């Protein structure tokens, strides 16, 4: 199974601050994804990447950015955190051409 | 774009009973339908999936059925056990190799001993 880690696991920040959530996978998967999970909305796609230097906007990308400088990492940045971005964030990865996505343990972010 | 609806949002059953979770999708081009299980404090994990050229797939106590005409698919869990208690998500995608999933809103299943 893929191993994918996220850090920090919990984060409290203030409105307006820049926050970066880390995601690291050890399996050299080409595809990486960021989701947010909110009650009543399930998992919604924020950004995704199909390889180094490739990034794409998902369903709810406003206020978020990602960069892919290597295969293993896809950090998610909140440029100016807002209370509406309080959520649980999940990173996932998958092999090129494969359907199964492997999820990290999640980061619970609270914006006060 | 694709839209996936999932029902019910919560489901309580007694141990040993069966549980059924239903999803509908909007895009007739979707042809891959996975189900993920999320235990408390963890990320979702794939438990079973089905492709559009198959009507049913089983794996021990879990099964998934697909009705392409009606654009709905269901997860069936038989002989439920307390460890089946979790949140279950359905998803849909066009199996183009880009694996961009659209998820349902989730069903919290509680299995009581």
Coordinates of C-alpha atoms in Angstrom, one line a residue:
Chain A
X1 CA 0.0 0.0 0.0
X2 CA 1.0 3.6 -0.6
X3 CA 2.2 5.6 2.4
X4 CA 1.3 9.2 2.3
X5 CA 1.9 11.6 5.2
X6 CA 0.5 15.0 6.0
X7 CA 1.8 17.7 8.4
X8 CA 0.8 19.2 10.7
X9 CA -2.1 17.0 11.8
X10 CA -3.7 19.9 13.6
X11 CA -3.3 23.6 13.0
X12 CA -4.9 26.7 14.5
X13 CA -4.2 30.0 12.8
X14 CA -5.6 33.5 12.5
X15 CA -7.6 35.2 9.7
X16 CA -5.2 36.7 7.2
X17 CA -2.2 34.5 7.9
X18 CA -0.5 32.4 5.2
X19 CA -0.6 28.7 6.0
X20 CA 1.1 25.8 4.2
X21 CA 0.0 22.2 4.6
X22 CA 2.5 19.6 3.7
X23 CA 1.9 16.3 1.8
X24 CA 4.5 13.7 1.1
X25 CA 4.2 10.3 -0.5
X26 CA 7.0 7.8 -0.8
X27 CA 5.8 5.8 -3.8
X28 CA 6.7 8.3 -6.6
X29 CA 3.0 8.4 -7.7
X30 CA 2.6 10.8 -10.6
X31 CA -0.9 12.0 -9.5
X32 CA -1.5 14.0 -6.3
X33 CA -4.7 15.6 -5.1
X34 CA -5.9 17.9 -2.3
X35 CA -9.4 17.7 -0.9
X36 CA -11.3 19.4 1.8
X37 CA -13.9 17.6 3.8
X38 CA -16.8 19.5 5.3
X39 CA -20.0 18.1 6.9
X40 CA -22.7 17.9 4.3
X41 CA -20.3 18.4 1.4
X42 CA -18.2 15.2 1.4
X43 CA -14.8 15.5 -0.2
X44 CA -14.3 18.4 -2.6
X45 CA -11.3 18.7 -4.9
X46 CA -9.1 21.8 -4.4
X47 CA -6.1 21.3 -6.6
X48 CA -4.5 18.4 -8.4
X49 CA -1.3 17.5 -10.2
X50 CA -0.3 14.9 -12.7
X51 CA 3.4 15.4 -12.4
X52 CA 6.3 17.7 -11.6
X53 CA 5.5 21.3 -12.5
X54 CA 1.9 20.4 -13.4
X55 CA -0.9 21.9 -11.3
X56 CA -4.7 22.2 -12.0
X57 CA -7.6 23.8 -10.3
X58 CA -10.3 21.7 -8.8
X59 CA -13.9 22.5 -7.7
X60 CA -13.0 24.8 -4.8
X61 CA -9.6 26.3 -5.6
X62 CA -10.2 30.0 -4.7
X63 CA -7.9 31.1 -1.9
X64 CA -5.6 28.0 -2.3
X65 CA -2.5 27.3 -4.3
X66 CA -0.1 24.4 -4.9
X67 CA 3.2 23.8 -6.4
X68 CA 4.9 20.6 -7.5
X69 CA 8.7 20.8 -7.6
X70 CA 9.3 17.1 -7.1
X71 CA 7.3 13.9 -7.4
X72 CA 7.0 13.2 -3.7
X73 CA 5.5 16.5 -2.4
X74 CA 2.5 18.7 -3.1
X75 CA 2.2 21.5 -0.5
X76 CA -1.1 23.3 -0.2
X77 CA -0.9 27.1 0.6
X78 CA -3.7 29.2 1.9
X79 CA -2.5 32.7 0.9
X80 CA -4.7 34.6 3.4
X81 CA -6.6 32.3 5.6
X82 CA -10.3 32.9 6.1
X83 CA -12.7 31.4 8.6
X84 CA -14.5 29.7 5.7
X85 CA -11.3 27.6 5.2
X86 CA -11.7 25.9 8.5
X87 CA -11.9 22.3 7.5
X88 CA -10.2 18.9 7.4
X89 CA -7.8 18.7 4.5
X90 CA -6.8 15.4 2.8
X91 CA -4.0 14.8 0.4
X92 CA -4.2 11.7 -1.9
X93 CA -2.0 10.2 -4.6
X94 CA -2.4 7.6 -7.3
X95 CA -0.2 5.9 -9.9
X96 CA -0.3 7.1 -13.5
X97 CA -3.2 5.4 -15.2
X98 CA -4.5 3.7 -12.0
X99 CA -7.8 4.6 -10.4
X100 CA -7.2 3.9 -6.7
X101 CA -6.3 7.0 -4.7
X102 CA -4.4 6.6 -1.5
X103 CA -5.3 9.1 1.2
X104 CA -3.2 10.7 3.9
X105 CA -4.5 10.9 7.5
X106 CA -5.7 14.5 7.1
X107 CA -5.0 17.9 8.6
X108 CA -7.5 19.6 10.7
X109 CA -7.2 23.4 10.2
X110 CA -9.0 25.9 12.3
X111 CA -9.0 29.6 11.2
X112 CA -10.0 32.0 14.0
Chain B
X1 CA -19.7 18.5 -14.7
X2 CA -20.4 15.4 -12.8
X3 CA -22.7 15.5 -9.7
X4 CA -23.0 12.6 -7.3
X5 CA -25.8 12.4 -4.7
X6 CA -25.6 9.9 -1.8
X7 CA -28.4 8.6 0.5
X8 CA -28.9 8.2 3.3
X9 CA -26.7 10.5 5.2
X10 CA -26.9 8.3 8.3
X11 CA -27.8 4.7 8.7
X12 CA -28.1 2.7 11.9
X13 CA -28.4 -1.1 11.8
X14 CA -28.2 -4.0 14.3
X15 CA -25.2 -6.3 14.0
X16 CA -25.9 -9.0 11.5
X17 CA -28.4 -6.9 9.5
X18 CA -27.7 -5.8 5.9
X19 CA -27.0 -2.2 5.0
X20 CA -27.5 -0.5 1.7
X21 CA -26.2 2.9 0.6
X22 CA -27.3 4.4 -2.7
X23 CA -25.7 6.9 -5.1
X24 CA -26.9 8.6 -8.3
X25 CA -24.7 10.4 -10.8
X26 CA -25.4 12.9 -13.5
X27 CA -22.8 12.4 -16.2
X28 CA -23.6 9.5 -18.5
X29 CA -20.0 9.4 -19.6
X30 CA -18.8 8.3 -16.1
X31 CA -17.7 4.8 -16.1
X32 CA -15.8 4.1 -12.9
X33 CA -17.5 4.0 -9.5
X34 CA -15.4 3.4 -6.4
X35 CA -16.5 3.2 -2.7
X36 CA -14.3 4.5 0.1
X37 CA -14.5 3.8 3.8
X38 CA -13.4 6.4 6.3
X39 CA -12.8 5.3 9.9
X40 CA -12.6 7.9 12.6
X41 CA -9.5 10.1 12.4
X42 CA -8.3 8.5 9.2
X43 CA -8.3 9.1 5.5
X44 CA -10.7 7.3 3.2
X45 CA -9.7 3.9 1.9
X46 CA -10.9 2.2 -1.2
X47 CA -13.0 -0.9 -0.4
X48 CA -14.6 -1.9 -3.7
X49 CA -15.1 -0.4 -7.1
X50 CA -17.0 -1.2 -10.3
X51 CA -16.7 -0.3 -13.9
X52 CA -19.5 0.4 -16.3
X53 CA -19.1 -2.8 -18.2
X54 CA -20.1 -4.8 -15.1
X55 CA -23.4 -4.8 -13.3
X56 CA -22.4 -6.3 -10.0
X57 CA -19.2 -7.0 -8.1
X58 CA -18.8 -8.8 -4.8
X59 CA -16.0 -9.1 -2.3
X60 CA -16.9 -11.2 0.7
X61 CA -19.5 -9.3 2.7
X62 CA -19.6 -6.3 0.4
X63 CA -21.1 -5.9 -3.0
X64 CA -21.7 -3.0 -5.4
X65 CA -24.4 -2.9 -8.1
X66 CA -24.6 -0.5 -11.0
X67 CA -27.6 0.5 -13.1
X68 CA -26.2 2.5 -16.0
X69 CA -29.6 3.3 -17.5
X70 CA -30.9 4.8 -14.3
X71 CA -27.4 6.2 -13.4
X72 CA -27.3 4.8 -9.9
X73 CA -25.1 2.5 -8.0
X74 CA -25.3 1.0 -4.6
X75 CA -23.1 -0.5 -1.8
X76 CA -24.5 -3.6 0.0
X77 CA -23.0 -4.8 3.2
X78 CA -24.3 -8.1 4.5
X79 CA -23.9 -9.6 8.0
X80 CA -22.8 -6.2 9.4
X81 CA -20.3 -6.1 12.2
X82 CA -19.4 -3.3 14.6
X83 CA -16.1 -2.7 12.8
X84 CA -18.2 -1.8 9.7
X85 CA -19.1 1.4 11.5
X86 CA -17.6 4.3 9.5
X87 CA -18.4 6.9 6.9
X88 CA -18.8 5.6 3.4
X89 CA -18.3 7.7 0.3
X90 CA -19.3 6.8 -3.2
X91 CA -17.5 8.5 -6.2
X92 CA -17.7 8.7 -10.0
X93 CA -15.3 9.5 -12.8
X94 CA -14.7 9.1 -16.4
X95 CA -12.0 6.4 -16.6
X96 CA -9.8 8.5 -18.9
X97 CA -6.7 7.9 -16.8
X98 CA -6.8 11.2 -15.1
X99 CA -8.6 9.8 -12.0
X100 CA -10.4 13.0 -11.0
X101 CA -13.0 11.7 -8.7
X102 CA -16.3 13.4 -7.8
X103 CA -17.4 12.2 -4.3
X104 CA -20.9 11.9 -2.8
X105 CA -21.6 13.6 0.6
X106 CA -21.0 10.5 2.6
X107 CA -23.1 8.1 4.7
X108 CA -22.3 7.5 8.4
X109 CA -23.0 3.8 9.2
X110 CA -23.5 2.8 12.8
X111 CA -23.6 -0.9 13.6
X112 CA -24.9 -1.6 17.0
X113 CA -24.0 -4.9 18.8

